[in-house]
Tab-separated table of C-alpha atoms and ligand atoms in Angstrom:
chain	number	residue	atom	x	y	z
A	324	MET	CA	-9.671	25.875	3.743
A	325	ALA	CA	-11.573	22.317	5.085
A	326	ASP	CA	-9.957	20.995	7.265
A	327	SER	CA	-8.055	17.894	6.334
A	328	ALA	CA	-11.220	16.127	7.716
A	329	GLN	CA	-13.539	17.050	4.543
A	330	VAL	CA	-11.048	16.875	2.129
A	331	PRO	CA	-11.941	13.676	-0.038
A	332	THR	CA	-8.399	11.631	-0.018
A	333	LEU	CA	-8.758	8.379	0.785
A	334	VAL	CA	-9.419	5.195	-0.428
A	335	TYR	CA	-12.160	2.872	0.812
A	336	LEU	CA	-12.063	-1.076	-0.246
A	337	VAL	CA	-14.390	-3.203	0.897
A	338	THR	CA	-14.408	-6.375	-0.086
A	339	GLY	CA	-17.860	-8.149	0.258
A	340	GLY	CA	-18.992	-4.988	-0.413
A	341	CYS	CA	-22.629	-6.622	-2.778
A	342	GLY	CA	-23.611	-8.901	0.334
A	343	PHE	CA	-26.437	-8.000	2.715
A	344	LEU	CA	-24.097	-6.494	5.261
A	345	GLY	CA	-21.706	-4.925	2.698
A	346	GLU	CA	-24.477	-3.075	0.298
A	347	HIS	CA	-25.158	-1.276	3.844
A	348	ILE	CA	-21.846	-0.712	4.501
A	349	VAL	CA	-21.293	1.147	0.856
A	350	ARG	CA	-24.053	3.153	1.218
A	351	MET	CA	-23.322	4.501	4.248
A	352	LEU	CA	-19.574	5.511	3.475
A	353	LEU	CA	-20.772	7.507	-0.050
A	354	GLU	CA	-23.704	9.210	2.587
A	355	ARG	CA	-21.465	9.837	5.449
A	356	GLU	CA	-17.389	9.733	5.034
A	357	PRO	CA	-16.851	12.843	3.490
A	358	ARG	CA	-12.897	11.826	2.848
A	359	LEU	CA	-13.508	9.511	0.410
A	360	ARG	CA	-12.060	10.269	-2.651
A	361	GLU	CA	-12.773	6.861	-4.324
A	362	LEU	CA	-14.879	3.300	-2.876
A	363	ARG	CA	-13.467	-0.307	-4.338
A	364	VAL	CA	-16.168	-2.583	-3.851
A	365	PHE	CA	-14.689	-5.815	-4.009
A	366	ASP	CA	-17.348	-8.839	-3.998
A	367	LEU	CA	-17.146	-12.575	-6.712
A	368	HIS	CA	-20.512	-11.126	-7.385
A	369	LEU	CA	-20.972	-7.829	-8.469
A	370	SER	CA	-24.615	-6.760	-8.112
A	371	SER	CA	-26.022	-4.185	-11.188
A	372	TRP	CA	-27.044	-1.967	-8.259
A	373	LEU	CA	-23.447	-0.964	-8.050
A	374	GLU	CA	-24.034	1.435	-11.588
A	375	GLU	CA	-25.956	3.735	-9.803
A	376	LEU	CA	-23.054	4.632	-7.240
A	377	LYS	CA	-21.094	5.287	-10.193
A	378	ALA	CA	-22.750	8.533	-11.018
A	379	GLY	CA	-21.936	10.205	-7.665
A	380	PRO	CA	-18.852	12.963	-6.714
A	381	VAL	CA	-16.770	10.021	-5.426
A	382	GLN	CA	-15.149	7.214	-7.619
A	383	VAL	CA	-16.711	3.955	-7.235
A	384	THR	CA	-14.762	1.462	-8.486
A	385	ALA	CA	-16.137	-2.536	-8.875
A	386	ILE	CA	-13.285	-5.394	-8.159
A	387	GLN	CA	-15.021	-8.653	-8.846
A	388	GLY	CA	-12.316	-10.466	-7.125
A	389	ASP	CA	-11.861	-14.054	-5.016
A	390	VAL	CA	-10.442	-12.888	-1.759
A	391	THR	CA	-9.257	-16.863	-1.924
A	392	GLN	CA	-6.645	-15.663	-4.501
A	393	ALA	CA	-4.236	-13.479	-2.499
A	394	HIS	CA	-2.815	-11.595	-6.037
A	395	GLU	CA	-6.763	-10.251	-6.889
A	396	VAL	CA	-6.627	-8.967	-3.278
A	397	ALA	CA	-3.235	-7.159	-3.047
A	398	ALA	CA	-4.251	-5.899	-6.530
A	399	ALA	CA	-7.613	-4.593	-5.370
A	400	MET	CA	-5.666	-3.146	-2.138
A	401	SER	CA	-3.145	-1.075	-4.192
A	402	GLY	CA	-3.319	1.986	-2.864
A	403	SER	CA	-6.150	1.315	-0.506
A	404	HIS	CA	-5.841	3.433	3.326
A	405	VAL	CA	-8.814	1.083	4.973
A	406	VAL	CA	-9.876	-2.128	4.476
A	407	ILE	CA	-13.652	-3.131	5.095
A	408	HIS	CA	-12.930	-6.377	4.990
A	409	THR	CA	-17.248	-8.365	4.693
A	410	ALA	CA	-16.505	-11.231	2.481
A	411	GLY	CA	-16.903	-14.671	3.933
A	412	LEU	CA	-19.724	-17.907	3.149
A	413	VAL	CA	-22.060	-17.437	6.025
A	414	ASP	CA	-23.219	-21.269	5.692
A	415	VAL	CA	-24.495	-23.050	8.828
A	416	PHE	CA	-26.814	-25.067	7.105
A	417	GLY	CA	-24.083	-27.443	5.268
A	418	LYS	CA	-24.430	-25.771	1.484
A	419	ALA	CA	-20.761	-25.247	1.566
A	420	SER	CA	-18.351	-28.023	2.571
A	421	PRO	CA	-15.903	-27.132	5.837
A	422	LYS	CA	-12.842	-26.985	3.021
A	423	THR	CA	-14.627	-24.437	1.461
A	424	ILE	CA	-15.694	-22.265	4.204
A	425	HIS	CA	-12.510	-22.646	6.385
A	426	LYS	CA	-10.640	-21.081	2.328
A	427	VAL	CA	-13.045	-18.469	2.177
A	428	ASN	CA	-13.727	-17.230	5.428
A	429	VAL	CA	-9.813	-18.141	6.929
A	430	GLN	CA	-8.000	-17.549	3.824
A	431	GLY	CA	-9.088	-15.469	2.394
A	432	THR	CA	-8.747	-13.405	6.150
A	433	GLN	CA	-5.030	-14.751	5.524
A	434	ASN	CA	-4.870	-12.995	2.369
A	435	VAL	CA	-6.084	-9.708	2.970
A	436	ILE	CA	-4.126	-9.147	6.458
A	437	ASP	CA	-0.807	-10.244	3.764
A	438	ALA	CA	-2.760	-7.542	1.174
A	439	CYS	CA	-2.179	-4.986	3.655
A	440	VAL	CA	0.946	-5.683	4.568
A	441	GLN	CA	2.187	-5.662	0.754
A	442	THR	CA	1.102	-3.111	0.050
A	443	GLY	CA	1.085	-0.589	3.016
A	444	THR	CA	-3.052	-0.337	4.021
A	445	GLN	CA	-2.670	0.868	7.372
A	446	TYR	CA	-6.355	-0.032	8.593
A	447	LEU	CA	-7.673	-3.372	8.827
A	448	VAL	CA	-11.651	-3.714	9.242
A	449	TYR	CA	-12.669	-7.065	10.106
A	450	THR	CA	-16.580	-8.313	10.195
A	451	SER	CA	-16.386	-11.601	12.940
A	452	SER	CA	-19.166	-13.208	14.383
A	453	MET	CA	-20.969	-13.259	17.955
A	454	GLU	CA	-20.765	-17.358	17.095
A	455	VAL	CA	-17.143	-16.977	17.481
A	456	VAL	CA	-18.125	-16.586	21.008
A	457	GLY	CA	-21.195	-19.403	20.815
A	458	PRO	CA	-23.039	-20.681	21.831
A	459	ASN	CA	-20.603	-23.473	22.470
A	460	ILE	CA	-21.054	-26.882	22.170
A	461	LYS	CA	-21.876	-27.509	25.558
A	462	GLY	CA	-24.890	-24.608	25.381
A	463	HIS	CA	-24.569	-22.263	27.911
A	464	PRO	CA	-26.516	-19.274	27.961
A	465	PHE	CA	-24.768	-15.964	27.521
A	466	TYR	CA	-27.047	-13.881	28.815
A	467	ARG	CA	-26.329	-10.501	27.928
A	468	GLY	CA	-22.253	-10.316	28.451
A	469	ASN	CA	-19.617	-7.997	26.872
A	470	GLU	CA	-16.514	-8.148	25.706
A	471	ASP	CA	-14.950	-9.126	28.697
A	472	THR	CA	-17.863	-11.657	30.493
A	473	PRO	CA	-15.799	-14.898	30.524
A	474	TYR	CA	-17.452	-17.549	28.455
A	475	GLU	CA	-15.951	-20.969	27.152
A	476	ALA	CA	-16.169	-20.167	23.437
A	477	VAL	CA	-15.651	-23.826	22.259
A	478	HIS	CA	-16.767	-25.035	18.519
A	479	SER	CA	-16.662	-27.734	16.157
A	480	HIS	CA	-18.812	-26.909	13.424
A	481	PRO	CA	-16.923	-24.894	10.512
A	482	TYR	CA	-18.701	-21.585	10.365
A	483	PRO	CA	-18.172	-20.513	13.846
A	484	CYS	CA	-14.583	-22.469	13.632
A	485	SER	CA	-13.580	-20.211	10.968
A	486	LYS	CA	-14.458	-17.216	11.901
A	487	ALA	CA	-13.234	-17.591	15.258
A	488	LEU	CA	-9.877	-18.313	13.424
A	489	ALA	CA	-10.439	-15.793	11.193
A	490	GLU	CA	-10.933	-13.535	14.066
A	491	GLN	CA	-7.646	-14.793	15.648
A	492	LEU	CA	-5.525	-13.951	12.529
A	493	VAL	CA	-6.815	-10.380	12.923
A	494	LEU	CA	-6.041	-9.611	16.004
A	495	GLU	CA	-2.119	-11.417	15.591
A	496	ALA	CA	-1.734	-8.947	12.681
A	497	ASN	CA	-2.804	-6.073	14.455
A	498	GLY	CA	0.728	-3.553	14.733
A	499	ARG	CA	2.021	-6.237	12.123
A	500	LYS	CA	4.028	-4.264	9.453
A	501	GLY	CA	6.241	-5.550	6.454
A	502	LEU	CA	9.241	-5.163	7.754
A	503	ARG	CA	11.089	-5.631	11.937
A	504	PHE	CA	12.970	-2.667	10.441
A	505	GLY	CA	10.617	-1.085	13.626
A	506	GLY	CA	13.798	1.804	13.118
A	507	ARG	CA	14.188	5.787	12.892
A	508	LEU	CA	15.403	8.202	10.465
A	509	PHE	CA	16.325	11.456	10.868
A	510	ARG	CA	15.781	13.923	8.019
A	511	ALA	CA	18.858	15.814	6.576
A	512	VAL	CA	17.033	17.171	3.693
A	513	PRO	CA	14.413	19.548	3.814
A	514	ALA	CA	10.949	18.735	2.824
A	515	SER	CA	10.219	21.646	0.421
A	516	VAL	CA	13.456	20.473	-2.059
A	517	GLU	CA	12.111	18.152	-4.785
A	518	HIS	CA	13.562	15.445	-6.498
A	519	GLY	CA	12.599	13.960	-9.407
A	520	ARG	CA	12.015	10.007	-8.746
A	521	VAL	CA	10.340	7.327	-11.154
A	522	TYR	CA	9.675	3.804	-10.705
A	523	VAL	CA	11.762	1.126	-12.428
A	524	GLY	CA	9.705	-0.428	-15.024
A	525	ASN	CA	7.876	2.586	-16.377
A	526	VAL	CA	12.189	3.872	-17.464
A	527	ALA	CA	12.040	-0.050	-18.471
A	528	TRP	CA	8.740	0.564	-20.591
A	529	MET	CA	10.373	3.750	-22.213
A	530	HIS	CA	13.367	1.968	-22.762
A	531	ILE	CA	11.023	-0.353	-24.688
A	532	LEU	CA	9.236	2.137	-26.322
A	533	VAL	CA	11.901	3.917	-27.523
A	534	ALA	CA	13.832	1.067	-29.327
A	535	ARG	CA	10.754	0.118	-31.441
A	536	GLU	CA	9.026	3.394	-32.192
A	537	LEU	CA	12.622	3.980	-33.343
A	538	GLU	CA	13.352	2.330	-36.818
A	539	GLN	CA	9.362	4.364	-37.889
A	540	ARG	CA	10.532	7.518	-36.715
A	541	ALA	CA	13.861	7.730	-36.865
A	542	ALA	CA	13.807	11.315	-38.328
A	543	LEU	CA	12.135	12.844	-35.158
A	544	MET	CA	13.318	10.642	-32.892
A	545	GLY	CA	16.747	10.162	-33.763
A	546	GLY	CA	19.767	12.266	-31.729
A	547	GLN	CA	16.443	13.712	-29.088
A	548	VAL	CA	17.044	13.283	-25.645
A	549	TYR	CA	13.955	12.051	-23.640
A	550	PHE	CA	13.415	12.417	-19.420
A	551	CYS	CA	11.693	9.784	-18.448
A	552	TYR	CA	8.670	10.435	-16.221
A	553	ASP	CA	5.513	8.786	-14.637
A	554	LYS	CA	2.854	10.211	-11.755
A	555	SER	CA	5.335	9.652	-9.106
A	556	PRO	CA	4.473	12.879	-6.452
A	557	TYR	CA	7.039	15.108	-6.068
A	558	LYS	CA	8.640	14.694	-3.315
A	559	SER	CA	12.436	15.646	-1.633
A	560	TYR	CA	14.755	12.637	-1.932
A	561	GLU	CA	13.607	11.011	1.866
A	562	ASP	CA	10.093	12.010	2.153
A	563	PHE	CA	9.425	9.661	-1.355
A	564	ASN	CA	11.578	7.175	0.906
A	565	MET	CA	9.261	7.037	3.467
A	566	GLU	CA	6.192	6.216	0.979
A	567	PHE	CA	7.663	2.684	1.419
A	568	LEU	CA	9.061	2.839	4.247
A	569	SER	CA	6.727	4.050	6.111
A	570	PRO	CA	4.953	0.707	5.946
A	571	CYS	CA	7.612	-1.551	6.142
A	572	GLY	CA	7.723	-0.454	9.718
A	573	LEU	CA	10.392	2.442	9.785
A	574	ARG	CA	9.869	6.541	11.092
A	575	LEU	CA	11.258	9.600	9.258
A	576	ILE	CA	11.861	12.006	12.719
A	577	GLY	CA	11.576	16.086	12.309
A	578	ALA	CA	10.078	18.007	9.845
A	579	HIS	CA	12.844	19.622	9.297
A	580	PRO	CA	16.923	18.853	9.443
A	581	LEU	CA	17.534	17.510	12.529
A	582	LEU	CA	20.962	18.901	11.693
A	583	PRO	CA	22.439	21.683	10.216
A	584	TYR	CA	23.327	21.892	6.762
A	585	TRP	CA	27.406	23.391	7.309
A	586	LEU	CA	27.361	20.723	10.284
A	587	LEU	CA	25.905	18.070	6.856
A	588	VAL	CA	28.913	19.439	4.616
A	589	LEU	CA	31.437	19.026	7.527
A	590	LEU	CA	30.647	15.481	8.074
A	591	ALA	CA	30.246	14.597	3.908
A	592	THR	CA	33.522	16.107	4.066
A	593	LEU	CA	35.081	14.543	6.912
A	594	ASN	CA	33.702	11.081	5.470
A	595	ALA	CA	35.380	11.856	1.574
A	596	LEU	CA	38.285	12.807	3.514
A	597	LEU	CA	38.545	9.554	5.580
A	598	GLN	CA	37.312	7.651	2.642
A	599	TRP	CA	40.489	8.817	0.489
A	600	LEU	CA	43.243	8.282	3.858
A	601	LEU	CA	41.252	4.401	4.397
A	602	ARG	CA	41.799	3.736	0.455
A	603	PRO	CA	44.620	1.778	0.825
A	604	LEU	CA	43.310	-0.677	3.435
A	605	VAL	CA	39.832	-0.988	2.883
A	606	LEU	CA	37.314	1.028	0.779
A	607	TYR	CA	35.007	3.765	2.787
A	608	THR	CA	31.463	3.915	0.798
A	609	PRO	CA	29.311	5.623	2.805
A	610	LEU	CA	25.875	7.401	1.875
A	611	LEU	CA	26.422	10.813	2.971
A	612	ASN	CA	29.573	12.432	1.030
A	613	PRO	CA	29.532	16.150	-0.530
A	614	TYR	CA	28.121	14.961	-4.200
A	615	THR	CA	25.082	12.804	-2.392
A	616	LEU	CA	24.797	15.720	-0.192
A	617	ALA	CA	24.610	18.132	-2.799
A	618	MET	CA	22.179	16.175	-4.907
A	619	ALA	CA	20.113	15.582	-2.142
A	620	ASN	CA	19.216	18.955	-1.225
A	621	THR	CA	19.136	20.457	-4.955
A	622	THR	CA	15.203	20.650	-6.136
A	623	PHE	CA	15.567	18.918	-9.524
A	624	THR	CA	11.878	17.527	-10.679
A	625	VAL	CA	10.682	17.492	-14.443
A	626	SER	CA	6.950	18.056	-16.149
A	627	THR	CA	6.932	16.991	-19.820
A	628	ASN	CA	5.770	15.230	-22.158
A	629	LYS	CA	7.184	14.833	-25.229
A	630	ALA	CA	8.058	11.070	-24.565
A	631	GLN	CA	4.394	11.203	-24.681
A	632	ARG	CA	4.539	13.493	-27.997
A	633	HIS	CA	7.234	11.653	-30.030
A	634	PHE	CA	6.215	8.078	-29.567
A	635	GLY	CA	2.645	7.611	-27.716
A	636	TYR	CA	5.356	6.717	-24.059
A	637	LYS	CA	2.258	6.493	-21.170
A	638	PRO	CA	3.212	5.282	-17.893
A	639	LEU	CA	2.811	1.329	-18.003
A	640	PHE	CA	2.077	1.219	-14.146
A	641	SER	CA	0.132	4.174	-11.609
A	642	TRP	CA	1.528	5.537	-9.306
A	643	GLU	CA	-0.129	3.411	-6.373
A	644	GLU	CA	1.038	-0.104	-8.167
A	645	SER	CA	4.690	1.582	-8.623
A	646	ARG	CA	4.670	1.939	-4.659
A	647	THR	CA	3.007	-1.210	-4.000
A	648	ARG	CA	5.787	-3.183	-6.229
A	649	THR	CA	8.554	-1.424	-4.987
A	650	ILE	CA	7.274	-2.203	-0.888
A	651	GLN	CA	7.038	-5.386	-1.470
A	652	TRP	CA	10.248	-5.025	-3.427
A	653	VAL	CA	12.089	-3.868	-0.099
A	654	GLN	CA	10.336	-6.534	1.691
A	655	ALA	CA	11.774	-9.296	-0.179
A	656	MET	CA	15.050	-7.568	-0.421
A	657	GLU	CA	14.919	-7.649	3.394
A	658	GLY	CA	13.345	-11.188	3.291
A	659	SER	CA	16.850	-12.056	1.219
A	660	ALA	CA	19.080	-10.189	3.835
A	661	ARG	CA	17.954	-12.024	6.899
B	782	NAI	N1	-25.766	-12.291	8.549
B	782	NAI	C1	-24.833	-12.149	10.030
B	782	NAI	O1	-26.074	-12.423	10.323
B	782	NAI	C2	-24.145	-12.276	10.257
B	782	NAI	C3	-23.037	-11.884	9.010
B	782	NAI	N2	-21.649	-11.476	9.423
B	782	NAI	C4	-20.338	-11.479	8.617
B	782	NAI	O2	-19.947	-10.334	8.178
B	782	NAI	C5	-19.992	-11.150	7.078
B	782	NAI	C6	-20.551	-10.526	6.136
B	782	NAI	O3	-22.131	-11.228	6.128
B	782	NAI	P1	-23.396	-10.895	4.929
B	782	NAI	O4	-23.526	-9.865	4.434
B	782	NAI	O5	-24.278	-11.615	5.936
B	782	NAI	O6	-23.038	-11.823	4.003
B	782	NAI	P2	-23.609	-12.639	2.523
B	782	NAI	O7	-23.399	-13.364	2.444
B	782	NAI	O8	-24.876	-11.512	2.191
B	782	NAI	O9	-22.567	-11.107	1.718
B	782	NAI	C7	-20.944	-11.727	1.854
B	782	NAI	C8	-20.721	-11.579	0.335
B	782	NAI	O10	-19.170	-11.803	0.551
B	782	NAI	C9	-19.542	-11.885	-1.040
B	782	NAI	N3	-17.869	-13.514	-1.057
B	782	NAI	C10	-18.550	-14.793	-0.859
B	782	NAI	N4	-17.136	-14.996	-1.363
B	782	NAI	C11	-15.948	-14.313	-1.540
B	782	NAI	C12	-14.931	-14.395	-1.712
B	782	NAI	N5	-14.426	-15.471	-1.722
B	782	NAI	N6	-14.308	-13.617	-2.594
B	782	NAI	C13	-15.221	-12.453	-2.896
B	782	NAI	N7	-16.675	-11.919	-2.366
B	782	NAI	C14	-17.062	-13.257	-1.451
B	782	NAI	C15	-20.288	-12.729	-1.695
B	782	NAI	O11	-20.918	-12.566	-2.805
B	782	NAI	C16	-21.151	-12.038	-1.035
B	782	NAI	O12	-21.881	-10.590	-1.725
B	782	NAI	C17	-19.811	-11.850	6.915
B	782	NAI	O13	-18.093	-12.140	7.118
B	782	NAI	C18	-20.455	-12.897	8.032
B	782	NAI	O14	-19.271	-13.604	8.441
B	782	NAI	C19	-21.785	-11.608	11.269
B	782	NAI	C20	-22.233	-12.076	12.092
B	782	NAI	C21	-23.620	-12.124	11.570
B	783	LIG	C1	22.495	12.894	2.874
B	783	LIG	C2	21.127	12.126	2.784
B	783	LIG	C3	20.102	11.785	3.692
B	783	LIG	O1	19.171	11.650	4.252
B	783	LIG	C4	19.868	11.471	1.418
B	783	LIG	C5	21.558	11.063	0.690
B	783	LIG	C6	20.849	10.849	-0.809
B	783	LIG	C7	21.642	10.461	-2.044
B	783	LIG	C8	22.414	8.767	-1.649
B	783	LIG	C9	20.770	10.152	-3.028
B	783	LIG	C10	20.249	11.720	-3.537
B	783	LIG	C11	20.405	12.218	-4.454
B	783	LIG	C12	20.341	10.984	-5.322
B	783	LIG	C13	21.005	10.429	-6.773
B	783	LIG	C14	19.927	11.223	-8.033
B	783	LIG	O2	18.475	10.670	-7.556
B	783	LIG	C15	20.381	10.938	-9.301
B	783	LIG	C16	20.765	9.826	-10.085
B	783	LIG	C17	21.314	9.788	-11.021
B	783	LIG	C18	21.456	8.350	-11.728
B	783	LIG	O3	22.200	8.368	-13.011
B	783	LIG	C19	22.211	7.468	-10.497
B	783	LIG	C20	22.023	7.427	-8.890
B	783	LIG	C21	21.508	9.177	-8.887
B	783	LIG	C22	22.999	9.561	-8.807
B	783	LIG	C23	20.864	8.925	-7.727
B	783	LIG	C24	22.218	8.725	-6.458
B	783	LIG	C25	21.752	8.445	-4.833
B	783	LIG	C26	21.305	9.978	-4.525
B	783	LIG	C27	22.985	10.589	-4.564
């Protein structure tokens, strides 16, 4: 059994992947990162040499995009585990305006950071520059210094200013969570209890397709029941929720339920009793009641393609897109709850 360090499970995104440094990173990842499942190469200008890389075992996805466009960055980031952000304007010759340099190097980096937070990509590697340190505008030498050597970094040129600002954004974003939950949830349901979940966008899409095809295929579809499904992973109710809550800073404590099932049944029953006793005064509606506990603890998953066979249904949103959109929705809900 290959250890996890060797199993290709990771998705990397390299911005500026067609640049001088980016190409070296792309080629080296393919040669030296055994955990790589997919390598996304994001660049304003895609190079033809990318095509030769697609013949290998790792999925190489070329994405033409602009880091100054937040939605393009988020779309490329969706489902990535690691992003290496090298895209930038290297210009100390006045080819580009200070505004353009700032837009690409600073706003582009902010867009990458925001996309990480939105999509739950936890690891960002940023290519900074020695110019962030110096030489400063006073011409002070920096002789064989290190990261801790004191030096007055004072810049006026657009490029070093942009790299210094971008680096500061990245450093400040370290440890940032989508939400300020930062809380802990305690497992109550065994991880082995699979529960079927489907992204709401795919549920909506199936409804649209059924309504559209019903008239033409009434003989086949009339009176039929169709399970709704997509590529959402089979997980316990709580583990599935963590796909969206982990990127928002929540942690699920315990590999196994922390309380014995009989105690959960007792607590659920007490909740039901309390609800009954309090009903004349207040509506008490706890998450945990006998019904919800039973549902959460009963494996219920489907595997079917009847909807595809009968009316050509295919999920509109991939798992990665569904997950990203749900994380964004959770974050928006948290923002409106403040
Ligand atoms: N070349 C050098 O000596 C040094 C470079 N760096 C940094 O390394 C990184 C990469 O630099 P190089 O590979 O040398 O430059 P490069 O110009 O060869 O590569 C930059 C890549 O970014 C892409 N890019 C530019 N604007 C973009 C945008 N708006 N959206 C998406 N992609 C965009 C370009 O198409 C190019 O492929 C930059 O962040 C630079 O600041 C740091 C220190 C030294
Ligand atoms: C015991 C708790 C410890 O974390 C977990 C409680 C989870 C419950 C609130 C949910 C477990 C199963 C859910 C239901 C299931 O997904 C099927 C459903 C289908 C529907 O048509 C409506 C929603 C629901 C009943 C759903 C509701 C929430 C759960 C009971």
